[in-house]
Tab-separated table of N, CA and C in Angstrom:
chain	number	residue	atom	x	y	z
A	1165	SER	N	-6.818	17.989	11.863
A	1165	SER	CA	-6.982	18.238	10.436
A	1165	SER	C	-6.521	17.033	9.634
A	1166	SER	N	-6.910	16.976	8.400
A	1166	SER	CA	-6.514	15.878	7.520
A	1166	SER	C	-5.014	15.853	7.290
A	1167	LEU	N	-4.396	17.020	7.214
A	1167	LEU	CA	-2.945	17.072	7.047
A	1167	LEU	C	-2.241	16.470	8.257
A	1168	GLU	N	-2.719	16.813	9.442
A	1168	GLU	CA	-2.117	16.258	10.649
A	1168	GLU	C	-2.328	14.752	10.728
A	1169	ASP	N	-3.505	14.269	10.326
A	1169	ASP	CA	-3.767	12.828	10.291
A	1169	ASP	C	-2.803	12.129	9.340
A	1170	MET	N	-2.623	12.705	8.169
A	1170	MET	CA	-1.700	12.123	7.190
A	1170	MET	C	-0.288	12.041	7.761
A	1171	LEU	N	0.143	13.109	8.428
A	1171	LEU	CA	1.499	13.139	8.980
A	1171	LEU	C	1.689	12.104	10.082
A	1172	HIS	N	0.660	11.897	10.898
A	1172	HIS	CA	0.765	10.924	11.984
A	1172	HIS	C	0.712	9.481	11.486
A	1173	ARG	N	0.013	9.266	10.388
A	1173	ARG	CA	-0.181	7.893	9.905
A	1173	ARG	C	0.684	7.533	8.697
A	1174	TYR	N	1.466	8.455	8.210
A	1174	TYR	CA	2.238	8.201	6.993
A	1174	TYR	C	3.305	7.136	7.254
A	1175	PRO	N	3.260	6.049	6.510
A	1175	PRO	CA	4.246	4.980	6.720
A	1175	PRO	C	5.596	5.331	6.055
A	1176	ASP	N	6.637	5.373	6.859
A	1176	ASP	CA	7.962	5.684	6.329
A	1176	ASP	C	8.409	4.689	5.261
A	1177	ALA	N	7.854	3.487	5.299
A	1177	ALA	CA	8.217	2.475	4.307
A	1177	ALA	C	7.824	2.906	2.888
A	1178	LEU	N	6.842	3.794	2.759
A	1178	LEU	CA	6.405	4.261	1.441
A	1178	LEU	C	7.155	5.502	0.963
A	1179	ARG	N	8.009	6.016	1.801
A	1179	ARG	CA	8.688	7.282	1.499
A	1179	ARG	C	9.397	7.263	0.145
A	1180	HIS	N	10.220	6.278	-0.082
A	1180	HIS	CA	10.991	6.216	-1.331
A	1180	HIS	C	10.075	6.015	-2.538
A	1181	ARG	N	9.105	5.122	-2.430
A	1181	ARG	CA	8.177	4.877	-3.534
A	1181	ARG	C	7.379	6.143	-3.865
A	1182	HIS	N	6.926	6.852	-2.837
A	1182	HIS	CA	6.168	8.079	-3.062
A	1182	HIS	C	7.045	9.194	-3.619
A	1183	LEU	N	8.299	9.207	-3.213
A	1183	LEU	CA	9.218	10.202	-3.765
A	1183	LEU	C	9.348	10.014	-5.271
A	1184	LEU	N	9.480	8.781	-5.689
A	1184	LEU	CA	9.562	8.494	-7.127
A	1184	LEU	C	8.247	8.818	-7.832
A	1185	ARG	N	7.142	8.517	-7.198
A	1185	ARG	CA	5.833	8.704	-7.821
A	1185	ARG	C	5.383	10.163	-7.865
A	1186	TYR	N	5.616	10.894	-6.764
A	1186	TYR	CA	5.079	12.247	-6.653
A	1186	TYR	C	6.136	13.345	-6.779
A	1187	ALA	N	7.385	12.996	-6.925
A	1187	ALA	CA	8.503	13.911	-7.182
A	1187	ALA	C	8.969	14.718	-5.976
A	1188	TYR	N	8.288	14.622	-4.841
A	1188	TYR	CA	8.689	15.346	-3.636
A	1188	TYR	C	8.512	14.447	-2.415
A	1189	VAL	N	9.237	14.764	-1.348
A	1189	VAL	CA	9.052	14.079	-0.073
A	1189	VAL	C	7.674	14.494	0.454
A	1190	GLN	N	6.775	13.535	0.566
A	1190	GLN	CA	5.385	13.847	0.882
A	1190	GLN	C	5.190	14.440	2.276
A	1191	LYS	N	5.992	14.014	3.242
A	1191	LYS	CA	5.884	14.622	4.574
A	1191	LYS	C	6.254	16.099	4.518
A	1192	ALA	N	7.272	16.431	3.765
A	1192	ALA	CA	7.682	17.835	3.642
A	1192	ALA	C	6.591	18.643	2.953
A	1193	VAL	N	5.987	18.085	1.916
A	1193	VAL	CA	4.914	18.781	1.203
A	1193	VAL	C	3.719	19.015	2.127
A	1194	ALA	N	3.338	17.987	2.877
A	1194	ALA	CA	2.203	18.121	3.808
A	1194	ALA	C	2.519	19.134	4.904
A	1195	LEU	N	3.746	19.129	5.399
A	1195	LEU	CA	4.138	20.095	6.417
A	1195	LEU	C	4.115	21.524	5.868
A	1196	CYS	N	4.498	21.694	4.608
A	1196	CYS	CA	4.417	23.017	3.970
A	1196	CYS	C	2.975	23.507	3.938
A	1197	ALA	N	2.085	22.636	3.510
A	1197	ALA	CA	0.668	23.012	3.445
A	1197	ALA	C	0.121	23.304	4.841
A	1198	LEU	N	0.511	22.498	5.815
A	1198	LEU	CA	0.055	22.706	7.186
A	1198	LEU	C	0.600	24.030	7.738
A	1199	ALA	N	1.861	24.336	7.467
A	1199	ALA	CA	2.454	25.590	7.939
A	1199	ALA	C	1.700	26.786	7.370
A	1200	TYR	N	1.425	26.745	6.092
A	1200	TYR	CA	0.703	27.835	5.441
A	1200	TYR	C	-0.710	27.964	6.030
A	1201	THR	N	-1.368	26.834	6.241
A	1201	THR	CA	-2.710	26.815	6.817
A	1201	THR	C	-2.695	27.377	8.239
A	1202	LEU	N	-1.714	26.977	9.020
A	1202	LEU	CA	-1.614	27.493	10.390
A	1202	LEU	C	-1.423	29.008	10.394
A	1203	TRP	N	-0.610	29.501	9.459
A	1203	TRP	CA	-0.429	30.947	9.400
A	1203	TRP	C	-1.750	31.631	9.061
A	1204	LEU	N	-2.455	31.096	8.075
A	1204	LEU	CA	-3.734	31.681	7.665
A	1204	LEU	C	-4.776	31.631	8.788
A	1205	GLN	N	-4.659	30.651	9.666
A	1205	GLN	CA	-5.585	30.529	10.788
A	1205	GLN	C	-5.197	31.419	11.969
A	1206	GLY	N	-4.064	32.114	11.845
A	1206	GLY	CA	-3.653	33.033	12.897
A	1206	GLY	C	-2.681	32.468	13.908
A	1207	PHE	N	-1.920	31.458	13.512
A	1207	PHE	CA	-0.939	30.839	14.399
A	1207	PHE	C	0.461	30.940	13.805
A	1208	PRO	N	1.025	32.149	13.748
A	1208	PRO	CA	2.326	32.315	13.091
A	1208	PRO	C	3.464	31.543	13.760
A	1209	ASP	N	3.441	31.407	15.079
A	1209	ASP	CA	4.508	30.666	15.758
A	1209	ASP	C	4.445	29.183	15.424
A	1210	GLN	N	3.228	28.628	15.423
A	1210	GLN	CA	3.067	27.223	15.045
A	1210	GLN	C	3.431	27.018	13.576
A	1211	ALA	N	3.073	27.979	12.741
A	1211	ALA	CA	3.410	27.895	11.318
A	1211	ALA	C	4.918	27.853	11.129
A	1212	THR	N	5.622	28.703	11.857
A	1212	THR	CA	7.078	28.744	11.749
A	1212	THR	C	7.700	27.444	12.237
A	1213	ALA	N	7.200	26.904	13.341
A	1213	ALA	CA	7.717	25.629	13.857
A	1213	ALA	C	7.444	24.492	12.865
A	1214	THR	N	6.283	24.489	12.269
A	1214	THR	CA	5.930	23.461	11.286
A	1214	THR	C	6.803	23.597	10.042
A	1215	LEU	N	7.049	24.821	9.636
A	1215	LEU	CA	7.943	25.066	8.504
A	1215	LEU	C	9.344	24.526	8.800
A	1216	ARG	N	9.836	24.733	9.997
A	1216	ARG	CA	11.168	24.214	10.365
A	1216	ARG	C	11.201	22.688	10.255
A	1217	GLU	N	10.100	22.043	10.637
A	1217	GLU	CA	10.039	20.577	10.506
A	1217	GLU	C	10.021	20.179	9.027
A	1218	ALA	N	9.315	20.931	8.193
A	1218	ALA	CA	9.318	20.653	6.749
A	1218	ALA	C	10.732	20.782	6.186
A	1219	GLU	N	11.438	21.823	6.621
A	1219	GLU	CA	12.824	22.008	6.179
A	1219	GLU	C	13.688	20.837	6.627
A	1220	ARG	N	13.485	20.387	7.873
A	1220	ARG	CA	14.255	19.258	8.399
A	1220	ARG	C	13.984	17.985	7.593
A	1221	GLN	N	12.713	17.733	7.286
A	1221	GLN	CA	12.351	16.551	6.500
A	1221	GLN	C	12.997	16.603	5.110
A	1222	ALA	N	12.904	17.754	4.464
A	1222	ALA	CA	13.466	17.881	3.117
A	1222	ALA	C	14.980	17.784	3.140
A	1223	ASP	N	15.620	18.435	4.105
A	1223	ASP	CA	17.077	18.378	4.205
A	1223	ASP	C	17.560	16.963	4.497
A	1224	ALA	N	16.860	16.281	5.403
A	1224	ALA	CA	17.252	14.914	5.769
A	1224	ALA	C	17.138	13.962	4.590
A	1225	SER	N	16.220	14.243	3.696
A	1225	SER	CA	16.043	13.365	2.535
A	1225	SER	C	17.169	13.522	1.525
A	1226	GLY	N	17.806	14.700	1.524
A	1226	GLY	CA	18.823	14.966	0.518
A	1226	GLY	C	18.235	15.179	-0.866
A	1227	HIS	N	16.921	15.261	-0.944
A	1227	HIS	CA	16.228	15.393	-2.226
A	1227	HIS	C	16.120	16.867	-2.582
A	1228	LEU	N	16.794	17.273	-3.642
A	1228	LEU	CA	16.910	18.676	-3.997
A	1228	LEU	C	15.578	19.327	-4.328
A	1229	ALA	N	14.742	18.664	-5.085
A	1229	ALA	CA	13.447	19.250	-5.458
A	1229	ALA	C	12.574	19.458	-4.225
A	1230	SER	N	12.674	18.570	-3.253
A	1230	SER	CA	11.899	18.731	-2.018
A	1230	SER	C	12.409	19.914	-1.215
A	1231	ARG	N	13.708	20.102	-1.174
A	1231	ARG	CA	14.270	21.261	-0.482
A	1231	ARG	C	13.799	22.545	-1.161
A	1232	TRP	N	13.833	22.560	-2.488
A	1232	TRP	CA	13.359	23.722	-3.242
A	1232	TRP	C	11.886	23.981	-2.958
A	1233	HIS	N	11.084	22.918	-2.954
A	1233	HIS	CA	9.647	23.047	-2.707
A	1233	HIS	C	9.384	23.736	-1.365
A	1234	VAL	N	10.071	23.308	-0.334
A	1234	VAL	CA	9.877	23.894	0.989
A	1234	VAL	C	10.225	25.380	0.972
A	1235	LEU	N	11.331	25.722	0.328
A	1235	LEU	CA	11.740	27.132	0.291
A	1235	LEU	C	10.757	27.995	-0.484
A	1236	THR	N	10.364	27.563	-1.662
A	1236	THR	CA	9.544	28.432	-2.516
A	1236	THR	C	8.061	28.398	-2.165
A	1237	MET	N	7.566	27.269	-1.694
A	1237	MET	CA	6.145	27.156	-1.403
A	1237	MET	C	5.789	27.581	0.016
A	1238	SER	N	6.757	27.554	0.923
A	1238	SER	CA	6.442	27.898	2.317
A	1238	SER	C	7.409	28.877	2.951
A	1239	ALA	N	8.702	28.629	2.853
A	1239	ALA	CA	9.652	29.474	3.592
A	1239	ALA	C	9.542	30.937	3.171
A	1240	CYS	N	9.546	31.196	1.883
A	1240	CYS	CA	9.440	32.594	1.427
A	1240	CYS	C	8.064	33.196	1.719
A	1241	PRO	N	6.966	32.522	1.368
A	1241	PRO	CA	5.664	33.132	1.688
A	1241	PRO	C	5.438	33.358	3.180
A	1242	ILE	N	5.817	32.398	4.003
A	1242	ILE	CA	5.591	32.544	5.440
A	1242	ILE	C	6.507	33.621	6.019
A	1243	ALA	N	7.738	33.688	5.535
A	1243	ALA	CA	8.640	34.759	5.981
A	1243	ALA	C	8.030	36.117	5.639
A	1244	LEU	N	7.542	36.243	4.427
A	1244	LEU	CA	6.931	37.497	3.978
A	1244	LEU	C	5.705	37.843	4.817
A	1245	LEU	N	4.837	36.867	5.031
A	1245	LEU	CA	3.611	37.104	5.787
A	1245	LEU	C	3.880	37.397	7.262
A	1246	THR	N	4.910	36.796	7.795
A	1246	THR	CA	5.202	36.935	9.218
A	1246	THR	C	6.073	38.153	9.524
A	1247	GLY	N	7.080	38.384	8.678
A	1247	GLY	CA	8.025	39.453	8.983
A	1247	GLY	C	8.136	40.536	7.937
A	1248	GLY	N	7.272	40.492	6.923
A	1248	GLY	CA	7.338	41.489	5.866
A	1248	GLY	C	8.486	41.221	4.904
A	1249	VAL	N	8.686	42.140	3.996
A	1249	VAL	CA	9.695	41.963	2.952
A	1249	VAL	C	11.084	41.792	3.557
A	1250	ALA	N	11.355	42.443	4.669
A	1250	ALA	CA	12.668	42.324	5.311
A	1250	ALA	C	13.006	40.873	5.648
A	1251	ALA	N	12.003	40.071	5.938
A	1251	ALA	CA	12.216	38.677	6.328
A	1251	ALA	C	12.586	37.779	5.149
A	1252	LEU	N	12.573	38.313	3.937
A	1252	LEU	CA	12.912	37.521	2.751
A	1252	LEU	C	14.414	37.374	2.530
A	1253	ALA	N	15.225	38.114	3.263
A	1253	ALA	CA	16.671	38.095	3.034
A	1253	ALA	C	17.229	36.677	3.017
A	1254	THR	N	16.954	35.892	4.028
A	1254	THR	CA	17.532	34.549	4.121
A	1254	THR	C	16.872	33.545	3.180
A	1255	PRO	N	15.547	33.364	3.208
A	1255	PRO	CA	14.986	32.321	2.335
A	1255	PRO	C	15.156	32.617	0.846
A	1256	SER	N	15.122	33.876	0.448
A	1256	SER	CA	15.313	34.168	-0.982
A	1256	SER	C	16.750	33.868	-1.393
A	1257	GLN	N	17.696	34.138	-0.504
A	1257	GLN	CA	19.092	33.811	-0.814
A	1257	GLN	C	19.285	32.299	-0.865
A	1258	GLN	N	18.608	31.576	0.011
A	1258	GLN	CA	18.699	30.117	-0.014
A	1258	GLN	C	18.202	29.559	-1.350
A	1259	LEU	N	17.155	30.167	-1.898
A	1259	LEU	CA	16.669	29.732	-3.209
A	1259	LEU	C	17.696	30.019	-4.297
A	1260	LEU	N	18.333	31.169	-4.236
A	1260	LEU	CA	19.383	31.461	-5.209
A	1260	LEU	C	20.550	30.495	-5.051
A	1261	ASP	N	20.865	30.161	-3.823
A	1261	ASP	CA	21.945	29.207	-3.563
A	1261	ASP	C	21.603	27.807	-4.058
A	1262	ALA	N	20.321	27.531	-4.255
A	1262	ALA	CA	19.890	26.207	-4.735
A	1262	ALA	C	20.540	25.867	-6.070
A	1263	ARG	N	20.937	26.889	-6.800
A	1263	ARG	CA	21.564	26.631	-8.093
A	1263	ARG	C	22.897	25.918	-7.960
A	1264	SER	N	23.456	25.920	-6.775
A	1264	SER	CA	24.740	25.237	-6.601
A	1264	SER	C	24.620	23.989	-5.729
A	1265	TRP	N	23.390	23.575	-5.422
A	1265	TRP	CA	23.217	22.361	-4.624
A	1265	TRP	C	23.756	21.169	-5.400
A	1266	HIS	N	24.338	20.268	-4.679
A	1266	HIS	CA	24.861	19.023	-5.265
A	1266	HIS	C	24.162	17.859	-4.584
A	1267	HIS	N	24.136	16.770	-5.281
A	1267	HIS	CA	23.772	15.531	-4.612
A	1267	HIS	C	24.764	14.478	-5.072
A	1268	PRO	N	24.971	13.435	-4.280
A	1268	PRO	CA	26.009	12.452	-4.581
A	1268	PRO	C	25.893	11.907	-6.002
A	1269	GLY	N	27.022	11.882	-6.684
A	1269	GLY	CA	27.091	11.268	-8.007
A	1269	GLY	C	26.529	12.107	-9.132
A	1270	SER	N	26.302	13.398	-8.906
A	1270	SER	CA	25.756	14.197	-9.990
A	1270	SER	C	26.472	15.528	-10.085
A	1271	ALA	N	26.197	16.215	-11.153
A	1271	ALA	CA	26.768	17.542	-11.360
A	1271	ALA	C	25.944	18.573	-10.596
A	1272	THR	N	26.398	19.794	-10.636
A	1272	THR	CA	25.655	20.890	-10.024
A	1272	THR	C	24.293	21.010	-10.676
A	1273	VAL	N	23.293	21.306	-9.866
A	1273	VAL	CA	21.944	21.500	-10.385
A	1273	VAL	C	21.921	22.796	-11.170
A	1274	GLY	N	21.372	22.761	-12.371
A	1274	GLY	CA	21.334	23.941	-13.225
A	1274	GLY	C	20.343	24.979	-12.732
A	1275	ALA	N	20.629	26.229	-13.030
A	1275	ALA	CA	19.784	27.337	-12.570
A	1275	ALA	C	18.355	27.190	-13.060
A	1276	GLY	N	18.165	26.655	-14.238
A	1276	GLY	CA	16.826	26.532	-14.790
A	1276	GLY	C	15.963	25.506	-14.093
A	1277	GLN	N	16.580	24.606	-13.338
A	1277	GLN	CA	15.808	23.567	-12.682
A	1277	GLN	C	15.071	24.067	-11.448
A	1278	PHE	N	15.578	25.083	-10.788
A	1278	PHE	CA	14.977	25.579	-9.568
A	1278	PHE	C	14.744	27.074	-9.685
A	1279	TRP	N	13.606	27.467	-10.236
A	1279	TRP	CA	13.265	28.877	-10.364
A	1279	TRP	C	12.644	29.358	-9.069
A	1280	GLY	N	12.535	30.630	-8.927
A	1280	GLY	CA	11.831	31.192	-7.785
A	1280	GLY	C	12.651	32.148	-6.967
A	1281	GLY	N	13.916	31.856	-6.766
A	1281	GLY	CA	14.734	32.715	-5.934
A	1281	GLY	C	14.862	34.127	-6.468
A	1282	GLU	N	14.896	34.240	-7.774
A	1282	GLU	CA	15.090	35.558	-8.362
A	1282	GLU	C	13.941	36.505	-8.041
A	1283	PHE	N	12.699	36.060	-8.211
A	1283	PHE	CA	11.611	37.000	-7.958
A	1283	PHE	C	11.485	37.342	-6.478
A	1284	TRP	N	11.774	36.393	-5.593
A	1284	TRP	CA	11.747	36.699	-4.161
A	1284	TRP	C	12.888	37.640	-3.809
A	1285	LYS	N	14.088	37.360	-4.316
A	1285	LYS	CA	15.244	38.213	-4.037
A	1285	LYS	C	15.044	39.594	-4.676
A	1286	GLY	N	14.417	39.623	-5.852
A	1286	GLY	CA	14.128	40.891	-6.508
A	1286	GLY	C	13.196	41.760	-5.684
A	1287	LEU	N	12.202	41.151	-5.066
A	1287	LEU	CA	11.290	41.897	-4.191
A	1287	LEU	C	12.062	42.493	-3.023
A	1288	TYR	N	12.937	41.701	-2.456
A	1288	TYR	CA	13.766	42.182	-1.348
A	1288	TYR	C	14.652	43.342	-1.810
A	1289	ALA	N	15.273	43.203	-2.973
A	1289	ALA	CA	16.137	44.266	-3.513
A	1289	ALA	C	15.336	45.540	-3.795
A	1290	LEU	N	14.147	45.389	-4.355
A	1290	LEU	CA	13.281	46.532	-4.635
A	1290	LEU	C	12.920	47.247	-3.334
A	1291	TRP	N	12.578	46.479	-2.320
A	1291	TRP	CA	12.239	47.025	-1.014
A	1291	TRP	C	13.416	47.790	-0.408
A	1292	GLN	N	14.645	47.299	-0.670
A	1292	GLN	CA	15.844	47.960	-0.167
A	1292	GLN	C	16.181	49.224	-0.953
A	1293	GLY	N	15.474	49.471	-2.036
A	1293	GLY	CA	15.683	50.696	-2.783
A	1293	GLY	C	16.511	50.565	-4.043
A	1294	GLU	N	16.806	49.338	-4.456
A	1294	GLU	CA	17.560	49.154	-5.699
A	1294	GLU	C	16.664	49.564	-6.865
A	1295	ALA	N	17.009	50.657	-7.503
A	1295	ALA	CA	16.164	51.282	-8.517
A	1295	ALA	C	15.844	50.380	-9.697
A	1296	ASP	N	16.780	49.558	-10.122
A	1296	ASP	CA	16.549	48.741	-11.309
A	1296	ASP	C	16.126	47.306	-10.977
A	1297	ALA	N	15.765	47.043	-9.734
A	1297	ALA	CA	15.409	45.681	-9.318
A	1297	ALA	C	14.225	45.128	-10.106
A	1298	TYR	N	13.225	45.968	-10.368
A	1298	TYR	CA	12.060	45.458	-11.102
A	1298	TYR	C	12.445	45.084	-12.528
A	1299	GLU	N	13.086	45.996	-13.218
A	1299	GLU	CA	13.419	45.773	-14.627
A	1299	GLU	C	14.454	44.664	-14.815
A	1300	CYS	N	15.445	44.609	-13.927
A	1300	CYS	CA	16.564	43.681	-14.116
A	1300	CYS	C	16.390	42.317	-13.434
A	1301	ILE	N	15.594	42.272	-12.382
A	1301	ILE	CA	15.462	41.011	-11.634
A	1301	ILE	C	14.036	40.478	-11.689
A	1302	ILE	N	13.079	41.284	-11.247
A	1302	ILE	CA	11.710	40.797	-11.077
A	1302	ILE	C	11.034	40.478	-12.402
A	1303	SER	N	11.049	41.415	-13.325
A	1303	SER	CA	10.361	41.201	-14.596
A	1303	SER	C	10.883	39.963	-15.337
A	1304	PRO	N	12.203	39.800	-15.491
A	1304	PRO	CA	12.685	38.577	-16.152
A	1304	PRO	C	12.332	37.301	-15.371
A	1305	ALA	N	12.368	37.375	-14.031
A	1305	ALA	CA	12.043	36.196	-13.219
A	1305	ALA	C	10.579	35.819	-13.370
A	1306	LEU	N	9.704	36.812	-13.376
A	1306	LEU	CA	8.285	36.522	-13.558
A	1306	LEU	C	8.021	35.977	-14.957
A	1307	GLU	N	8.771	36.440	-15.921
A	1307	GLU	CA	8.647	35.925	-17.290
A	1307	GLU	C	8.988	34.438	-17.322
A	1308	GLN	N	9.974	34.027	-16.545
A	1308	GLN	CA	10.362	32.609	-16.471
A	1308	GLN	C	9.256	31.742	-15.884
A	1309	LEU	N	8.457	32.324	-15.005
A	1309	LEU	CA	7.385	31.546	-14.376
A	1309	LEU	C	6.351	31.076	-15.381
A	1310	GLY	N	6.166	31.843	-16.439
A	1310	GLY	CA	5.204	31.454	-17.457
A	1310	GLY	C	3.813	31.271	-16.894
A	1311	GLN	N	3.245	30.121	-17.097
A	1311	GLN	CA	1.872	29.834	-16.699
A	1311	GLN	C	1.705	29.501	-15.225
A	1312	VAL	N	2.769	29.483	-14.460
A	1312	VAL	CA	2.701	29.126	-13.042
A	1312	VAL	C	2.155	30.265	-12.198
A	1313	ARG	N	1.920	31.392	-12.767
A	1313	ARG	CA	1.553	32.591	-12.023
A	1313	ARG	C	0.281	32.469	-11.189
A	1314	PHE	N	-0.516	31.469	-11.382
A	1314	PHE	CA	-1.751	31.318	-10.628
A	1314	PHE	C	-1.540	30.683	-9.259
A	1315	ALA	N	-0.354	30.213	-8.959
A	1315	ALA	CA	-0.085	29.463	-7.729
A	1315	ALA	C	-0.437	30.285	-6.488
A	1316	SER	N	-1.078	29.653	-5.525
A	1316	SER	CA	-1.535	30.354	-4.323
A	1316	SER	C	-0.393	30.947	-3.517
A	1317	TYR	N	0.781	30.322	-3.539
A	1317	TYR	CA	1.886	30.858	-2.763
A	1317	TYR	C	2.372	32.193	-3.317
A	1318	LEU	N	1.959	32.546	-4.539
A	1318	LEU	CA	2.347	33.825	-5.112
A	1318	LEU	C	1.449	34.977	-4.667
A	1319	ALA	N	0.319	34.677	-4.033
A	1319	ALA	CA	-0.589	35.747	-3.592
A	1319	ALA	C	0.098	36.716	-2.634
A	1320	PRO	N	0.799	36.241	-1.589
A	1320	PRO	CA	1.483	37.198	-0.719
A	1320	PRO	C	2.577	37.968	-1.468
A	1321	TYR	N	3.247	37.282	-2.400
A	1321	TYR	CA	4.295	37.933	-3.188
A	1321	TYR	C	3.706	39.059	-4.024
A	1322	THR	N	2.635	38.762	-4.741
A	1322	THR	CA	2.014	39.756	-5.613
A	1322	THR	C	1.528	40.956	-4.808
A	1323	SER	N	0.928	40.694	-3.666
A	1323	SER	CA	0.457	41.766	-2.801
A	1323	SER	C	1.614	42.638	-2.326
A	1324	ALA	N	2.679	42.003	-1.866
A	1324	ALA	CA	3.842	42.752	-1.385
A	1324	ALA	C	4.507	43.523	-2.521
A	1325	LEU	N	4.591	42.913	-3.696
A	1325	LEU	CA	5.191	43.593	-4.848
A	1325	LEU	C	4.394	44.853	-5.185
A	1326	CYS	N	3.076	44.748	-5.223
A	1326	CYS	CA	2.229	45.911	-5.506
A	1326	CYS	C	2.427	46.996	-4.446
A	1327	THR	N	2.516	46.604	-3.195
A	1327	THR	CA	2.707	47.570	-2.126
A	1327	THR	C	4.047	48.286	-2.269
A	1328	VAL	N	5.102	47.518	-2.514
A	1328	VAL	CA	6.436	48.117	-2.639
A	1328	VAL	C	6.493	49.025	-3.869
A	1329	LEU	N	5.894	48.585	-4.971
A	1329	LEU	CA	5.882	49.423	-6.184
A	1329	LEU	C	5.091	50.707	-5.939
A	1330	ALA	N	3.997	50.630	-5.211
A	1330	ALA	CA	3.185	51.814	-4.933
A	1330	ALA	C	3.919	52.813	-4.035
A	1331	GLN	N	4.828	52.314	-3.224
A	1331	GLN	CA	5.587	53.170	-2.312
A	1331	GLN	C	6.761	53.877	-2.982
A	1332	ARG	N	7.106	53.450	-4.200
A	1332	ARG	CA	8.266	54.027	-4.902
A	1332	ARG	C	7.989	55.401	-5.398
């Protein structure tokens, strides 16, 4: 695939320049897309392994936005698709924990900079039976998303949310 070609030929010498230009570690972004594609093609084990490599790339970079990207664009959707709402416990908490990530020479990252954990964690809470999870967590979190609601990674979330709400 083109994603695999890009990953094999990507020159590490461009990593820093591309990080500045595109705002994310490009190998991690490509691995996220590849993981999602592999899952959609029916290869959940390969998708999970590819996701782990994306996490490794983002973590190794120390780049906070790239770590957030991997969690919200791949870790949560793939966890949901592979293991259902129960599988959101860890990645949704990791997104919430992103609010306290530090990087050398800077203050704590503000909660507003990394959205996403709340709506994933809210879905998990709703699934666990927390009666006010929709009103107190999900609805305000979705309101924060604003115009981002069209993102493809939200399709599994929206489907799962509808299913959980219908089961209440």
